[in-house]
PDB file of C-alpha atoms in Angstrom:
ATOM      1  CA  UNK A   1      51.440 151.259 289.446  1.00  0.00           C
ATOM      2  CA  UNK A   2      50.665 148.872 286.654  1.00  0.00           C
ATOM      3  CA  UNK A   3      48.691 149.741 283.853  1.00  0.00           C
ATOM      4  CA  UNK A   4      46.580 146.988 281.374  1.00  0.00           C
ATOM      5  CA  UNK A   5      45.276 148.436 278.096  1.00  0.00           C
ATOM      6  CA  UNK A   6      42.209 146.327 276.755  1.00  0.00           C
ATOM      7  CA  UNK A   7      39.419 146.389 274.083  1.00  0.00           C
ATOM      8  CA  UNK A   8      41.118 146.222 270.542  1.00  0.00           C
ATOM      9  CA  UNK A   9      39.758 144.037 268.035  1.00  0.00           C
ATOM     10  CA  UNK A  10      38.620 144.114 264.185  1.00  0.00           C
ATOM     11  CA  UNK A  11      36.881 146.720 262.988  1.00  0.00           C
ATOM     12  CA  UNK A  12      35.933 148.074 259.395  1.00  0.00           C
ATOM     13  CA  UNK A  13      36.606 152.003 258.138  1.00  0.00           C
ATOM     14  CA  UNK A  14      34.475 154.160 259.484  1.00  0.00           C
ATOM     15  CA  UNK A  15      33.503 152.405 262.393  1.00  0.00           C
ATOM     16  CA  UNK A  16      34.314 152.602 266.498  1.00  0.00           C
ATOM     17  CA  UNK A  17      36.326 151.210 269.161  1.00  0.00           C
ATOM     18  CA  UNK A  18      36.530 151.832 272.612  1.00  0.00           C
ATOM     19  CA  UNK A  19      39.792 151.055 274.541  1.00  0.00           C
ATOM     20  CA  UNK A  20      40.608 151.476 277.540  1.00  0.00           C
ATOM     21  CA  UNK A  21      43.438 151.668 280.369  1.00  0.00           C
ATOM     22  CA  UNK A  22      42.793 149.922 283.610  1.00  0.00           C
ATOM     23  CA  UNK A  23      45.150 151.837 286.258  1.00  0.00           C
ATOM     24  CA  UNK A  24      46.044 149.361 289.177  1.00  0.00           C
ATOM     25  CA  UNK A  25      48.105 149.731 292.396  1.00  0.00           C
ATOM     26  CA  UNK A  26      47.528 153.586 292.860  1.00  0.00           C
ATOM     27  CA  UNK A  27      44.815 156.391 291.824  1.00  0.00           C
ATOM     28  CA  UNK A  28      44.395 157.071 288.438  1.00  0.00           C
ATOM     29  CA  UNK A  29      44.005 160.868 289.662  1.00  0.00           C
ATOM     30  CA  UNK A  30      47.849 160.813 290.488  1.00  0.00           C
ATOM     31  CA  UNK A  31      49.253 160.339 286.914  1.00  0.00           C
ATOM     32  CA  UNK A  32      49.259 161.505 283.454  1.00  0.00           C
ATOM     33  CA  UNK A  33      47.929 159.236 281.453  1.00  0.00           C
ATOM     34  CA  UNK A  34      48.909 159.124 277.563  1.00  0.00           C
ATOM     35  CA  UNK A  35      48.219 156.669 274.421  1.00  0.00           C
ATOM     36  CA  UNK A  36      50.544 155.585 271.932  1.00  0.00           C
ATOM     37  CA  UNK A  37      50.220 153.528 269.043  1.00  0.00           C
ATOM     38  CA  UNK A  38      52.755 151.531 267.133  1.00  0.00           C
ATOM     39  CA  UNK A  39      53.405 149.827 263.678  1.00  0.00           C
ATOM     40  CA  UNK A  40      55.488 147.201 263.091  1.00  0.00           C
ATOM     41  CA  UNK A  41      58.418 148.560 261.410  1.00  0.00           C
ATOM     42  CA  UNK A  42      57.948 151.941 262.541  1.00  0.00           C
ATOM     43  CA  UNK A  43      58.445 154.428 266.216  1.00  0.00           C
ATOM     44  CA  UNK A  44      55.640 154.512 268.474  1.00  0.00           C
ATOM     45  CA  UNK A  45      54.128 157.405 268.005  1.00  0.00           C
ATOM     46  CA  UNK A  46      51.435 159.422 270.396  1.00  0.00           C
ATOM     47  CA  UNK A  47      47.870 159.417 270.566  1.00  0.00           C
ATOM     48  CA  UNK A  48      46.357 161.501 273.079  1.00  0.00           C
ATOM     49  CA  UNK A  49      47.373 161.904 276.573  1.00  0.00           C
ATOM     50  CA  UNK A  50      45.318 163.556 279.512  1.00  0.00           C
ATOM     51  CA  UNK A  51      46.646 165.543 281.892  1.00  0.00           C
ATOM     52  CA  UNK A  52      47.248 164.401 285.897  1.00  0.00           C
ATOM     53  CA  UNK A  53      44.328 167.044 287.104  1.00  0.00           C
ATOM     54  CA  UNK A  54      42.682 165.329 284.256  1.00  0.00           C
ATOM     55  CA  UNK A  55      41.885 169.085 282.976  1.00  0.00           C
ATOM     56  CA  UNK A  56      43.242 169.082 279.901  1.00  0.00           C
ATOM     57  CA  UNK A  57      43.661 166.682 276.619  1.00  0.00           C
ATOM     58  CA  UNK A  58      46.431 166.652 274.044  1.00  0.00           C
ATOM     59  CA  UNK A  59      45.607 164.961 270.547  1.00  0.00           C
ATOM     60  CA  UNK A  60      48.272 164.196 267.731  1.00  0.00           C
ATOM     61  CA  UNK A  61      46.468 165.517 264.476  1.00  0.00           C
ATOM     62  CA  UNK A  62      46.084 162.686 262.699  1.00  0.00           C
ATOM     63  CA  UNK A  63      43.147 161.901 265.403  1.00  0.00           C
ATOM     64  CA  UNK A  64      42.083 165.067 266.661  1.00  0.00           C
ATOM     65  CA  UNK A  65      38.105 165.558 265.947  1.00  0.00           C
ATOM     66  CA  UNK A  66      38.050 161.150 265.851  1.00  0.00           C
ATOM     67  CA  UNK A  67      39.786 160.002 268.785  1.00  0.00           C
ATOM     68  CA  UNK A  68      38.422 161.369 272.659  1.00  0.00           C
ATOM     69  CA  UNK A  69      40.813 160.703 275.776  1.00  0.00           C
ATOM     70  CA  UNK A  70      38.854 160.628 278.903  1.00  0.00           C
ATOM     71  CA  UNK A  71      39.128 160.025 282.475  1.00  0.00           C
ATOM     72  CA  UNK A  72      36.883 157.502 284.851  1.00  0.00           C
ATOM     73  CA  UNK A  73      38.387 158.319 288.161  1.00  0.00           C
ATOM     74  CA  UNK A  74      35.352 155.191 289.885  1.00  0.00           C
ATOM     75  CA  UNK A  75      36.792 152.901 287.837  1.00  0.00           C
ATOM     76  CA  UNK A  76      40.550 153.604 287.695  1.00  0.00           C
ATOM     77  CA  UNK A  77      40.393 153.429 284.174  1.00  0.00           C
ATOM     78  CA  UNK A  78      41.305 156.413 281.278  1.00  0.00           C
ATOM     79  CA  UNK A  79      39.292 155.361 278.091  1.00  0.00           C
ATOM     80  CA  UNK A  80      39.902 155.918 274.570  1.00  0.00           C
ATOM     81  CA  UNK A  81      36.851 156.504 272.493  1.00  0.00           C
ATOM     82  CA  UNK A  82      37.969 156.010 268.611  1.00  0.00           C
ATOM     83  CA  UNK A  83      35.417 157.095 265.582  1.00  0.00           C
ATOM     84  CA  UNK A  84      35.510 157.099 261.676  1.00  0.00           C
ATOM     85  CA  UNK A  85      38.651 154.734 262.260  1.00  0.00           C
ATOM     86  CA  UNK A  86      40.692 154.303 258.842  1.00  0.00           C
ATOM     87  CA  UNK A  87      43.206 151.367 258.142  1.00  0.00           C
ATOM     88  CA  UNK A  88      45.529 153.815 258.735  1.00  0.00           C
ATOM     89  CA  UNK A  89      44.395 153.528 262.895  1.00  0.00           C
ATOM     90  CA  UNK A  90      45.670 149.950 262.608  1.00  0.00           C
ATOM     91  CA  UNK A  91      48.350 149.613 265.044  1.00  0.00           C
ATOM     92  CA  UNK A  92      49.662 148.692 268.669  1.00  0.00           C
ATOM     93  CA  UNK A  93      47.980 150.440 271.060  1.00  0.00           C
ATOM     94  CA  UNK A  94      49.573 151.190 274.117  1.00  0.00           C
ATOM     95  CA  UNK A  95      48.751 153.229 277.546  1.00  0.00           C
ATOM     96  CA  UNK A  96      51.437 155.000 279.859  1.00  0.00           C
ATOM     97  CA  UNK A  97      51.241 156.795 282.887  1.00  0.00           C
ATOM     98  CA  UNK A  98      53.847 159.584 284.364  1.00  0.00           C
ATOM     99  CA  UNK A  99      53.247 161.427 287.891  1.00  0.00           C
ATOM    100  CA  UNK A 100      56.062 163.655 287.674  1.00  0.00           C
ATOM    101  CA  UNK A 101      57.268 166.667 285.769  1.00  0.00           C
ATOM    102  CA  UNK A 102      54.769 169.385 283.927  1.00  0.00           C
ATOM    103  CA  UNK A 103      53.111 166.602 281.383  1.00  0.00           C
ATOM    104  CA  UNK A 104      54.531 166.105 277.668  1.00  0.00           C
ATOM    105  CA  UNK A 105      53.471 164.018 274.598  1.00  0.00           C
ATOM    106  CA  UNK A 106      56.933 162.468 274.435  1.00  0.00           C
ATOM    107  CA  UNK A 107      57.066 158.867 275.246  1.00  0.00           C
ATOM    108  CA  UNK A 108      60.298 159.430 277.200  1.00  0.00           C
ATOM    109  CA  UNK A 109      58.098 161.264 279.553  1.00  0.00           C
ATOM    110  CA  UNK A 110      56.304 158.240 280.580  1.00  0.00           C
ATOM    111  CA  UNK A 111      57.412 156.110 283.141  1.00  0.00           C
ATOM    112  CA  UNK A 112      55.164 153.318 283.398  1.00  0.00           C
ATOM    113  CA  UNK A 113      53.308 151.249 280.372  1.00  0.00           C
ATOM    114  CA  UNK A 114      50.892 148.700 279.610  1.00  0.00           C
ATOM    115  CA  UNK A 115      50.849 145.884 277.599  1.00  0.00           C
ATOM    116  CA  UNK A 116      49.461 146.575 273.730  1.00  0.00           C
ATOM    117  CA  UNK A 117      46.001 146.163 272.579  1.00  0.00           C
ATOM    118  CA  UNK A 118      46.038 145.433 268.959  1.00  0.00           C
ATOM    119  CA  UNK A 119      43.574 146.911 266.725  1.00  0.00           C
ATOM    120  CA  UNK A 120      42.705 146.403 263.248  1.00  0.00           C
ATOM    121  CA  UNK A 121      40.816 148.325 260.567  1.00  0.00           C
ATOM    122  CA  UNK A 122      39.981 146.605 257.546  1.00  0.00           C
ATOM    123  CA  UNK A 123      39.038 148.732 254.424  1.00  0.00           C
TER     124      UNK A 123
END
């Protein structure tokens, strides 16, 4: 499976992003699916992840109530919608995908990862 995350960009506080995770060489259905995010400097740290029945969604606090992790199983592709964005979003984003085990938010969980999307907010 190889996985391509996509749509970062500059933004200003308060505003929105959409990125997504295209899923390629198997179903998106099959795998956990989680977001990181990383600072230069500093460990990668987790997002939101969804699980493989695509059921249930995990945030880290710092973007629970902003950020929404979401599944399109037409398009392969497990989208993250990101609101009232703070400079404090800026970062590396990164997707990963697992399809074993019972799901966790560590990174060592995840098997498989995408290139970064890098996305900026300005204040």
């Amino acid at each position: 499976v190889q996985l391509q995350a996509f749509g970062g960009g500059l933004v200003q506080a308060g505003g929105s992003l959409r990125l997504s995770c295209a899923v390629s060489g198997d179903t998106v259905r099959s795998y956990s699916v989680g977001w990181f995010r990383q600072v230069p400097g500093k460990e990668r740290e987790f997002v939101a992840r969804i699980t493989r029945s695509g059921g249930r969604t995990f945030y880290a606090d710092s973007v629970k109530g902003r950020f929404t992790i979401s599944r399109d199983n037409a398009k392969n592709t497990v989208p993250l919608e990101m609101n009232s964005l703070t400079p404090e979003d800026t970062a590396v984003y990164y997707c990963a995908a697992a399809n074993h085990g019972l799901g966790s938010s560590s990174e060592y969980y995840f098997r498989y990862w995408g290139q970064g999307t890098e996305v900026t907010v300005s204040s």
